[in-house]
C-alpha positions as semicolon CSV with decimal commas, in nm:
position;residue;x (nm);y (nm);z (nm)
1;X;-3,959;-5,089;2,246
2;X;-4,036;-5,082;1,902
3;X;-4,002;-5,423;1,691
4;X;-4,091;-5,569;1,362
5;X;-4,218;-5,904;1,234
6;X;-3,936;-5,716;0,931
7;X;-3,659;-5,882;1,128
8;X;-3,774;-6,220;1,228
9;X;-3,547;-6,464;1,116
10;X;-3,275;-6,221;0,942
11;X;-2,972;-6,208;1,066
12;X;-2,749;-5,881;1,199
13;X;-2,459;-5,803;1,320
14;X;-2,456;-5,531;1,594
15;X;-2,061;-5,339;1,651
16;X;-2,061;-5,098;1,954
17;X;-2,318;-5,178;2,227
18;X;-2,331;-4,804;2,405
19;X;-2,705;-4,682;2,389
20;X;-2,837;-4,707;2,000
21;X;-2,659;-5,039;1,940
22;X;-2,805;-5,215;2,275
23;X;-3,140;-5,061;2,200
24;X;-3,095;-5,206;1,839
25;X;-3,000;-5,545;1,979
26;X;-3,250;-5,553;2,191
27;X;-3,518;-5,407;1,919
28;X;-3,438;-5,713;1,705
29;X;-3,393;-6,002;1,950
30;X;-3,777;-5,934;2,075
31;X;-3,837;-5,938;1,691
32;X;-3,690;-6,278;1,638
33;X;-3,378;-6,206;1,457
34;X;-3,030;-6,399;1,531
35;X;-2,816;-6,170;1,639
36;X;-2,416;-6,117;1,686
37;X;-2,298;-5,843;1,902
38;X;-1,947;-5,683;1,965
39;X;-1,803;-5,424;2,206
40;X;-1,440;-5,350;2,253
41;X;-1,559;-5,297;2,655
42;X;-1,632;-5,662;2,812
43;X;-1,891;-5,502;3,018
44;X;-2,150;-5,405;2,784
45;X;-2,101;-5,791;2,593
46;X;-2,223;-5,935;2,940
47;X;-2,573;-5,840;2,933
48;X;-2,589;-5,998;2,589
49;X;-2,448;-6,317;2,711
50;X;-2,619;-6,656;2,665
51;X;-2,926;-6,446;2,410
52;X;-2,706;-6,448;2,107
53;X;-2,372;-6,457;1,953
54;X;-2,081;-6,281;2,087
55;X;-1,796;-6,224;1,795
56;X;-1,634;-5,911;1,645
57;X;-1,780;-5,868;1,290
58;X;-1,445;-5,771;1,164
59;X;-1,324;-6,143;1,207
60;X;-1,637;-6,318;1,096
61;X;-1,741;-6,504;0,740
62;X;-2,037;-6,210;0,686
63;X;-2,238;-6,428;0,441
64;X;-2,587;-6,446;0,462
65;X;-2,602;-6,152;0,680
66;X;-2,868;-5,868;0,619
67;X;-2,690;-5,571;0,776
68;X;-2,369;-5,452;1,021
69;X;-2,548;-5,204;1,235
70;X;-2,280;-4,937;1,393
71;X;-2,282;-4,650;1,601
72;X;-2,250;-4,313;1,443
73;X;-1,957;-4,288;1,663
74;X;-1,765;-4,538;1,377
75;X;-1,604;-4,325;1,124
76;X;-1,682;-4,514;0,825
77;X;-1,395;-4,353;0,630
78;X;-1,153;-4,471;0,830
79;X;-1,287;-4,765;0,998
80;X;-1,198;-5,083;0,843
81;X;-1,608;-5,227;0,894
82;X;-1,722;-5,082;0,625
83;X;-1,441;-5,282;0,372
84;X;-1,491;-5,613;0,537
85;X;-1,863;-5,581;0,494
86;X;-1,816;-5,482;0,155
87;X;-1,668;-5,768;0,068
88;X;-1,967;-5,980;0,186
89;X;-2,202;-5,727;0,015
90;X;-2,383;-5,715;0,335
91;X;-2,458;-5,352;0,458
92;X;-2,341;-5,124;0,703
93;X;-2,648;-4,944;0,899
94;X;-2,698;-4,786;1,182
95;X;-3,018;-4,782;1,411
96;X;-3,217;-4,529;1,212
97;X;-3,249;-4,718;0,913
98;X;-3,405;-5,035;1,125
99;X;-3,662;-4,755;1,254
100;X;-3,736;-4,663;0,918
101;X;-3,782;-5,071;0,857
102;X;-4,051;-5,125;1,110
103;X;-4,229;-4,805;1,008
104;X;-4,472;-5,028;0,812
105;X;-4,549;-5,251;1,150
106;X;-4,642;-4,927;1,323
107;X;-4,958;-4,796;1,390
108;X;-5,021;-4,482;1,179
109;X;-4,841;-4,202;1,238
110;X;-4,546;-3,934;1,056
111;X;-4,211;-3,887;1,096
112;X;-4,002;-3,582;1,084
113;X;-3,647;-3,555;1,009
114;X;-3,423;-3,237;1,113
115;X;-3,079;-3,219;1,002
116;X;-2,794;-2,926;0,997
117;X;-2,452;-2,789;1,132
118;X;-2,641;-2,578;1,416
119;X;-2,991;-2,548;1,567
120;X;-3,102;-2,901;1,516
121;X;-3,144;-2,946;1,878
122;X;-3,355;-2,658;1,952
123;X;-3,533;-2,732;1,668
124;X;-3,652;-3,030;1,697
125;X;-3,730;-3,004;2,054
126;X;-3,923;-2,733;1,978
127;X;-4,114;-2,856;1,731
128;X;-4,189;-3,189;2,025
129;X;-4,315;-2,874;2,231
130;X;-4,582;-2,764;1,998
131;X;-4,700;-3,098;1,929
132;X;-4,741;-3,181;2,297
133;X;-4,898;-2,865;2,367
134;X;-5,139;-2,894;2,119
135;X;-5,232;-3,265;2,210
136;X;-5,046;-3,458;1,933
137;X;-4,903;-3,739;2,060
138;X;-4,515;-3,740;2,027
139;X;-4,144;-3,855;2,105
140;X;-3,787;-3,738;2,059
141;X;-3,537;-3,936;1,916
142;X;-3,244;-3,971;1,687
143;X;-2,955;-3,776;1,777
144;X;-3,151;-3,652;2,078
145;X;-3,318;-3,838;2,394
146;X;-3,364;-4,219;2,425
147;X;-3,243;-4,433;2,124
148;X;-3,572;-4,438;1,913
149;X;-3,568;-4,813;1,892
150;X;-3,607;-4,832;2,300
151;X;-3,921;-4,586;2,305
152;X;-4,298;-4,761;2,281
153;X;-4,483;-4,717;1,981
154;X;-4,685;-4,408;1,955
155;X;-5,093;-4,453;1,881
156;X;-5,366;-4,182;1,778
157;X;-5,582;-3,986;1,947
158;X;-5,803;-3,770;1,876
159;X;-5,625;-3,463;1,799
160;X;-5,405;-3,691;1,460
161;X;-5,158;-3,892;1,409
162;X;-4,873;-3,925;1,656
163;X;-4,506;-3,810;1,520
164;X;-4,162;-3,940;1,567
165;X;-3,944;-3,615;1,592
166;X;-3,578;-3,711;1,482
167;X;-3,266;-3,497;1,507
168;X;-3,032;-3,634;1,242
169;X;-2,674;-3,601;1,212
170;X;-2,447;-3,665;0,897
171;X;-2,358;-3,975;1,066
172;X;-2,687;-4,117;1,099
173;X;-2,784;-4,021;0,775
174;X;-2,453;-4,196;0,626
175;X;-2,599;-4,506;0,773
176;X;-2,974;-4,474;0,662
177;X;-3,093;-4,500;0,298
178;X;-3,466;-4,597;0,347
179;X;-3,646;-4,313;0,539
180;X;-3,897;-4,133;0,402
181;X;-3,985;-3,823;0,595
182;X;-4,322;-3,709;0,617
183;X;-4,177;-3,353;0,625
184;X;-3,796;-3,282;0,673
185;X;-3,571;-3,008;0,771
186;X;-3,225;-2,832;0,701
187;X;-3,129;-2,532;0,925
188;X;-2,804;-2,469;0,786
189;X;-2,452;-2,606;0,678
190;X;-2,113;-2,475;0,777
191;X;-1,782;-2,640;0,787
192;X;-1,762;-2,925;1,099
193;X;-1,661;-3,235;1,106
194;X;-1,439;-3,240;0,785
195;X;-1,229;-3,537;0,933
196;X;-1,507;-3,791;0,829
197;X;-1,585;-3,654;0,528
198;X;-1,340;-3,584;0,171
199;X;-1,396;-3,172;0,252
200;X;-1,691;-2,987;0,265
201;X;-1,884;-3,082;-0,068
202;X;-1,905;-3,427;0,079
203;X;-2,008;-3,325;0,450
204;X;-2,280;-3,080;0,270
205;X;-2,388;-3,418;0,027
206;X;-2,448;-3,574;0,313
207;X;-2,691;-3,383;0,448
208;X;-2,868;-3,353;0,122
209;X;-2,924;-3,749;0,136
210;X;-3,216;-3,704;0,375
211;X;-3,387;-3,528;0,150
212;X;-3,345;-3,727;-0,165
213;X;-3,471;-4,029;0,033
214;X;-3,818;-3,844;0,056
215;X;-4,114;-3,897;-0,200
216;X;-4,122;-3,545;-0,335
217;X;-4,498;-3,479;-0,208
218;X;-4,378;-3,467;0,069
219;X;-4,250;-3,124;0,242
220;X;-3,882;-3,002;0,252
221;X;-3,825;-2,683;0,454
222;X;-3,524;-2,500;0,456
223;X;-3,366;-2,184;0,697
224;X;-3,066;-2,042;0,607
225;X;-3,031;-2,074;0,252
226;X;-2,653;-1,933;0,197
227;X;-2,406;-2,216;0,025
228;X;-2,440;-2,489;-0,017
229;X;-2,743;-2,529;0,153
230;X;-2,906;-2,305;-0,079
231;X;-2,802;-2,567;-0,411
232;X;-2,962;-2,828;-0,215
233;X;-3,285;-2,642;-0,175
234;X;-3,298;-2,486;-0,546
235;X;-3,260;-2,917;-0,621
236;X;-3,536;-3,021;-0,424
237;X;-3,751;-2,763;-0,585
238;X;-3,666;-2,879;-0,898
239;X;-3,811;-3,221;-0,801
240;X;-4,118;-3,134;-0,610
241;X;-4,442;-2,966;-0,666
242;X;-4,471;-2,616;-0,595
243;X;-4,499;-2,563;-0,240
244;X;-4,349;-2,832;-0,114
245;X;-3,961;-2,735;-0,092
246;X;-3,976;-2,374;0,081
247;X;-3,774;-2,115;0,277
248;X;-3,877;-2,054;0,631
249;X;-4,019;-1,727;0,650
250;X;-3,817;-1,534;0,914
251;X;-3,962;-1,164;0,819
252;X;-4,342;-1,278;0,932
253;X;-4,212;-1,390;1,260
254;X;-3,943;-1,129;1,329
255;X;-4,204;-0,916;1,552
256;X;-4,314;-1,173;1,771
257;X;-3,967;-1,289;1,867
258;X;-3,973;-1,077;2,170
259;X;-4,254;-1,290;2,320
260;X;-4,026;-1,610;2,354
261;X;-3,747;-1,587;2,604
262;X;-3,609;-1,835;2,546
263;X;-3,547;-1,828;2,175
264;X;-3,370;-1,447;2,137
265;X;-3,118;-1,397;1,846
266;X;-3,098;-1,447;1,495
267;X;-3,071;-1,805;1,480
268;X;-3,338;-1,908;1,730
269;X;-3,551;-1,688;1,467
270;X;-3,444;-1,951;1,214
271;X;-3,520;-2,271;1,464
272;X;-3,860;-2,127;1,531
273;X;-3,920;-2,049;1,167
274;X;-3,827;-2,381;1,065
275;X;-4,032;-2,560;1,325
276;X;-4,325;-2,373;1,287
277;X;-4,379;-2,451;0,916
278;X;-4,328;-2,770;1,009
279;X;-4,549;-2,826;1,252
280;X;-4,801;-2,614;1,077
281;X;-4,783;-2,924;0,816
282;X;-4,841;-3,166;1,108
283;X;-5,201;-2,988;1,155
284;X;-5,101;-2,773;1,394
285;X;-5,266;-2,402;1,401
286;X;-5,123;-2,051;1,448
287;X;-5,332;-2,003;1,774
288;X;-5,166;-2,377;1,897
289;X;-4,796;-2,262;1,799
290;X;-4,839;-1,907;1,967
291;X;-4,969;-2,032;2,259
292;X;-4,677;-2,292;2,323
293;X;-4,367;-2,071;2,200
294;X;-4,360;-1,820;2,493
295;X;-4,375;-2,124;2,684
296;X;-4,038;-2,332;2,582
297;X;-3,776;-2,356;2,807
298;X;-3,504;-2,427;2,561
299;X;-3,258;-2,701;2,577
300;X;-2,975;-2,739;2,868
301;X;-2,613;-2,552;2,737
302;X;-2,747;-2,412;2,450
303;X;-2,869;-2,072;2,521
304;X;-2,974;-2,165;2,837
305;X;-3,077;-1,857;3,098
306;X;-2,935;-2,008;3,395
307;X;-2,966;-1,746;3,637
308;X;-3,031;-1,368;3,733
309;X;-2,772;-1,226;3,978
310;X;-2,789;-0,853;4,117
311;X;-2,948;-0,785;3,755
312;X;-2,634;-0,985;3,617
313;X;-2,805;-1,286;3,317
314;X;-2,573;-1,582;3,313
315;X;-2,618;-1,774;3,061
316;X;-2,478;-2,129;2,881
317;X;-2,411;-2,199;2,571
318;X;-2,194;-2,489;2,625
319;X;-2,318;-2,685;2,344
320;X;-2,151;-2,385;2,117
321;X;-1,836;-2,613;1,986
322;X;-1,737;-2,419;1,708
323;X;-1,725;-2,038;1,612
324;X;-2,056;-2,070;1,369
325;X;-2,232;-2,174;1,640
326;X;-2,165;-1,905;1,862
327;X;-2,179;-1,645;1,693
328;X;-2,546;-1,623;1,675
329;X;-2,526;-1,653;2,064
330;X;-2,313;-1,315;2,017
331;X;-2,542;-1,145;1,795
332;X;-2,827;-1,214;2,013
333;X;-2,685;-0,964;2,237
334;X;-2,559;-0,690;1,998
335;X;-2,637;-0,318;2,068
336;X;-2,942;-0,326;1,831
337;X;-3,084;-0,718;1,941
338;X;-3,333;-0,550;2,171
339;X;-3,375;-0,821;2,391
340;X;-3,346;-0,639;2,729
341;X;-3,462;-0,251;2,797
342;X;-3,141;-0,079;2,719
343;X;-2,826;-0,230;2,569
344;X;-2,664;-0,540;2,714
345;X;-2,283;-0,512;2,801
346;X;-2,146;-0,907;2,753
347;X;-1,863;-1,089;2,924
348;X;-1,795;-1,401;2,733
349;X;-1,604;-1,659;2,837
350;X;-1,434;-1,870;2,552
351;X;-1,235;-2,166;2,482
352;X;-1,156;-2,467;2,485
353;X;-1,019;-2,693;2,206
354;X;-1,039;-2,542;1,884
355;X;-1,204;-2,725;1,596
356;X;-1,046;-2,430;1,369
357;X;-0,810;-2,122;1,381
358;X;-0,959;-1,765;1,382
359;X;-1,283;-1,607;1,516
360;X;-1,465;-1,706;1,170
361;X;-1,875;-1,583;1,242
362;X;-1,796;-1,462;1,520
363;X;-1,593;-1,142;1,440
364;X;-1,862;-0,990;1,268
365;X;-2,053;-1,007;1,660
366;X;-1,836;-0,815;1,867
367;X;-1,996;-0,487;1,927
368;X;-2,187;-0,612;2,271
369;X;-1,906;-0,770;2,400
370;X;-1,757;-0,576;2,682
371;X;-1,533;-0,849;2,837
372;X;-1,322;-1,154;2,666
373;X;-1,203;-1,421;2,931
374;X;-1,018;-1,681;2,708
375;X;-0,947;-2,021;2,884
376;X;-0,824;-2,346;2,817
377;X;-0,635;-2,472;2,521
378;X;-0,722;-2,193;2,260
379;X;-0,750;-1,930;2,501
380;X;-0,394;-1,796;2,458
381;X;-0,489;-1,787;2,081
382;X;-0,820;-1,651;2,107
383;X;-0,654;-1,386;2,323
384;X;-0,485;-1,284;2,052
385;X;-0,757;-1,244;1,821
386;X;-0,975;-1,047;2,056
387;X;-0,720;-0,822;2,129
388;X;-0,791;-0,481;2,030
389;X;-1,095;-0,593;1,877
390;X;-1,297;-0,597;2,205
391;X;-1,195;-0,335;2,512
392;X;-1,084;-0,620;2,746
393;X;-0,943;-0,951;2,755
394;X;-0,830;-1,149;3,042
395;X;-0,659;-1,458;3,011
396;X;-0,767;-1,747;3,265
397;X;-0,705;-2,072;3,207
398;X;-0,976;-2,221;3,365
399;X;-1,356;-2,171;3,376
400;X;-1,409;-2,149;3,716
401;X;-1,117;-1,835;3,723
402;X;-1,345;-1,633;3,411
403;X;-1,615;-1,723;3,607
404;X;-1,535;-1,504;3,922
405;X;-1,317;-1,235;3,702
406;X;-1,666;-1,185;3,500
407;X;-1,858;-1,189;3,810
408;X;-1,655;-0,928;3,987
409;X;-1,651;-0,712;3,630
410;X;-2,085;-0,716;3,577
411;X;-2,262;-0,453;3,665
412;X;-2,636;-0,497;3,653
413;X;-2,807;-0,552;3,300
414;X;-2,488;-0,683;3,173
415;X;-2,435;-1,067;3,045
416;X;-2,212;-1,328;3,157
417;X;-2,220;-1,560;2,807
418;X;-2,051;-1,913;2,804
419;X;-2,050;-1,996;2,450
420;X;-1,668;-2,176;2,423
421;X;-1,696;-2,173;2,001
422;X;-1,455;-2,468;2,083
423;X;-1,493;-2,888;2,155
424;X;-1,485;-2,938;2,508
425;X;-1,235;-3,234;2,510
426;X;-0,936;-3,040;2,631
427;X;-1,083;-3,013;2,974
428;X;-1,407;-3,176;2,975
429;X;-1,596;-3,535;2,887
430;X;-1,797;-3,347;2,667
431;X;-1,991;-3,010;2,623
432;X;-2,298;-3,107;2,899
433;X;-2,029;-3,184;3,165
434;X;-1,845;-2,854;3,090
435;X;-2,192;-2,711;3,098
436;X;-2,285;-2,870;3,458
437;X;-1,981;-2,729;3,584
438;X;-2,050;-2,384;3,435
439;X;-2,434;-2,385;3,596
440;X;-2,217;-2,504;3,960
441;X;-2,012;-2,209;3,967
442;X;-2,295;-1,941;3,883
443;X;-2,442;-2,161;4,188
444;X;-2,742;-2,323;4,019
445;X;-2,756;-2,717;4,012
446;X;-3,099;-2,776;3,991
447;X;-3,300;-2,728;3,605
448;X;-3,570;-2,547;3,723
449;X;-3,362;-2,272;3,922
450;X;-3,418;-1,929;3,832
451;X;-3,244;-1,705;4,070
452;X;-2,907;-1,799;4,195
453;X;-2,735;-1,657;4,594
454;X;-2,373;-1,535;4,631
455;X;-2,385;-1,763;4,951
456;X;-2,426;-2,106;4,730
457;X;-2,121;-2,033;4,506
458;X;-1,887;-2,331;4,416
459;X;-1,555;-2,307;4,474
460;X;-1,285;-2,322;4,268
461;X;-1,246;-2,652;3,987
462;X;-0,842;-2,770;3,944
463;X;-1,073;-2,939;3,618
């Protein structure tokens, strides 16, 4: 794990003990600091028994604490934590910012930072990919992988300095004020999340805090550029030397897009854009990137190529929770995408619980789209929409029925595409265990499988 002669002997409050907080409590316990932990579950306080104090921070005297360290799961506009420490003037952090306080314990290395609406994921994993492949020692953290307070300490080699690739959502960033990336990352911003936040400006000012934190030699890069993330980048130029806030240059990658399978469509143009300029100011070459793109697999439920059946793609996009997110996924697949010999007929399956009312992005993506199966929640709404705007829609309520209905309906060189455009919670834990289930029912359970058999289909889910 990574700890800190920072924390000995400060003291820190830890509320909500799910993975980043028990990482954090552990981080600063082996560091020497007294710590306090709370969980509303008894069984996460129990491993924590007898090593430190077990109280709820909301009913505690907070002075002559150093921080209240919270999930990003706390909505700090609503949550009465952030008052109570306010009145201490003790403050509220999450697991991020204590990274970015040991940074000067660790042996040398760089951090990048990649925030946005859509495409963090992909990008940052991508960017772990090149690194890896070209010998630079990495890990993956953040919103993404193992808390980054559990993972060991990276160390040189002899291809540079290792790198700490973090995804970072609005939350985290709302609870970090001290990191400095080494090179950072916006991919876009659309509307999401707008009950934390007072409307969009504030969601979009949020993301623009990661970059302010950074010294301004350091490098900024942007990808889609449309408002507001376009103010934020005209800002940062205005505050660094030239060169060092830039656009990702889509147009000098467009032509080698076809070489990556698993990053087709308009926006995984973007991701790869975006990583590759960072990366490239990591140290790594064009010959290194080139040589690992073709080769990245892409992340589970988001654009994931499950399976080939009888010349019928399935594919899931389960991590697709609202409408800007999948409508890339639908353009990737348009008439003039070019992504298979020949044009692509799509059968998408959508639904779920709607974060928002109408098709938003995504009506602008409907010319491959042969088939709508609707289901869940939204999908008598969605129904609706598509109506007329696609040549047919059937309504199923549940995956497992659009599953077989778009099954039956493929012919061979056509696309089965689960991309809900909706939160999973109507049905569903979250989007992975909606995705899992999708990958059962196309018959593939393993994450290496690339050919799926009629004869291993699930069965119908009463999920």
């Amino acid at each position: 794990m990574i700890t800190s002669a920072a924390f000995a002997g400060k003291r820190y409050a830890i509320l909500g003990l799910a993975r980043s907080g028990a990482a954090a409590a552990e981080a600063l316990l082996a560091s020497g600091a007294q710590v306090t932990v709370w969980d509303r579950q008894p069984g996460p306080r129990e491993a924590f028994e007898g090593r430190c104090e077990i109280a709820d921070p909301l009913v505690l005297n907070l002075t002559g604490f150093d921080g209240v360290i919270v999930s990003p799961g706390v909505p700090l506009n609503t949550h009465p934590i952030a008052a109570h420490a306010a009145k201490y003037g003790v403050p509220v952090i999450g697991d991020i910012e204590l990274f970015a306080l040991a940074r000067p314990d660790l042996p040398s290395h760089r951090v990048v930072g990649v925030t946005g609406t859509n495409g963090k994921s992909t990008c940052v994993a991508l960017i772990h990919h090149i690194l890896i492949m070209a010998g630079i020692p990495s890990v993956l953290g953040g919103n993404i992988g193992e808390p980054i307070l559990a993972q060991q300490p990276l160390t040189p080699n002899e291809n540079g300095e290792p790198v700490y690739v973090l995804e970072l959502s609005s939350y985290q960033i709302d609870l970090t004020f001290g990191l400095d990336c080494d090179a950072a990352a916006l991919t876009n911003i659309t509307p999401d999340h707008l009950d934390r936040y007072d409307g969009f400006a504030a969601y979009a000012a949020s993301k623009a805090r990661l970059f302010a934190a950074q010294s301004a030699q350091n490098l900024a890069v942007f990808g889609a550029l449309a408002e507001p993330a376009g103010a934020i980048f005209r800002a940062e130029q205005g505050r660094r030397a030239e060169g060092r806030a830039i656009a990702a240059d889509l147009g000098a990658l467009a032509e080698l897009q076809l070489q990556w399978p698993s990053l087709q469509g308009p926006h995984n143009l973007e991701n790869a854009a975006v990583a590759i300029a960072l990366a490239e100011e990591l140290g790594v070459t064009a010959a290194q990137w080139r040589h690992a793109l073709p080769r990245f697999r892409g992340l589970p439920h988001r654009m994931e190529r499950v399976c080939e059946e009888d010349g019928v793609l399935f594919v899931n996009d389960s991590k697709a929770t609202n409408t800007a997110s999948t409508a890339p996924a639908l353009a990737a697949f348009m008439p003039d995408a070019k992504i298979h010999a020949g044009t692509a007929r799509v059968h998408w399956i959508v639904g779920g619980l709607a974060k928002e009312d109408g098709l938003g992005e995504c009506a602008d993506h409907l010319g491959g789209v042969a088939a709508a199966y609707t289901v869940g929640e939204a999908g008598p709404r969605f129904a609706e929409l598509l109506e007329g705007a696609v040549p047919n829609v059937e309504r199923c309520e549940l995956i497992s029925e659009a599953v077989r209905r778009a099954r039956e309906a493929s012919q061979p060189g056509d696309v089965v595409l689960f991309s809900p455009a909706c939160a999973s919670f109507d049905q569903f834990r979250d989007y992975e265990k909606r995705g899992e289930h999708f990958r059962q029912l196309v018959g593939v359970i393993a994450e290496d499988a690339v050919d799926c058999s009629p004869s291993s289909h699930a069965g119908d889910d009463a999920a």
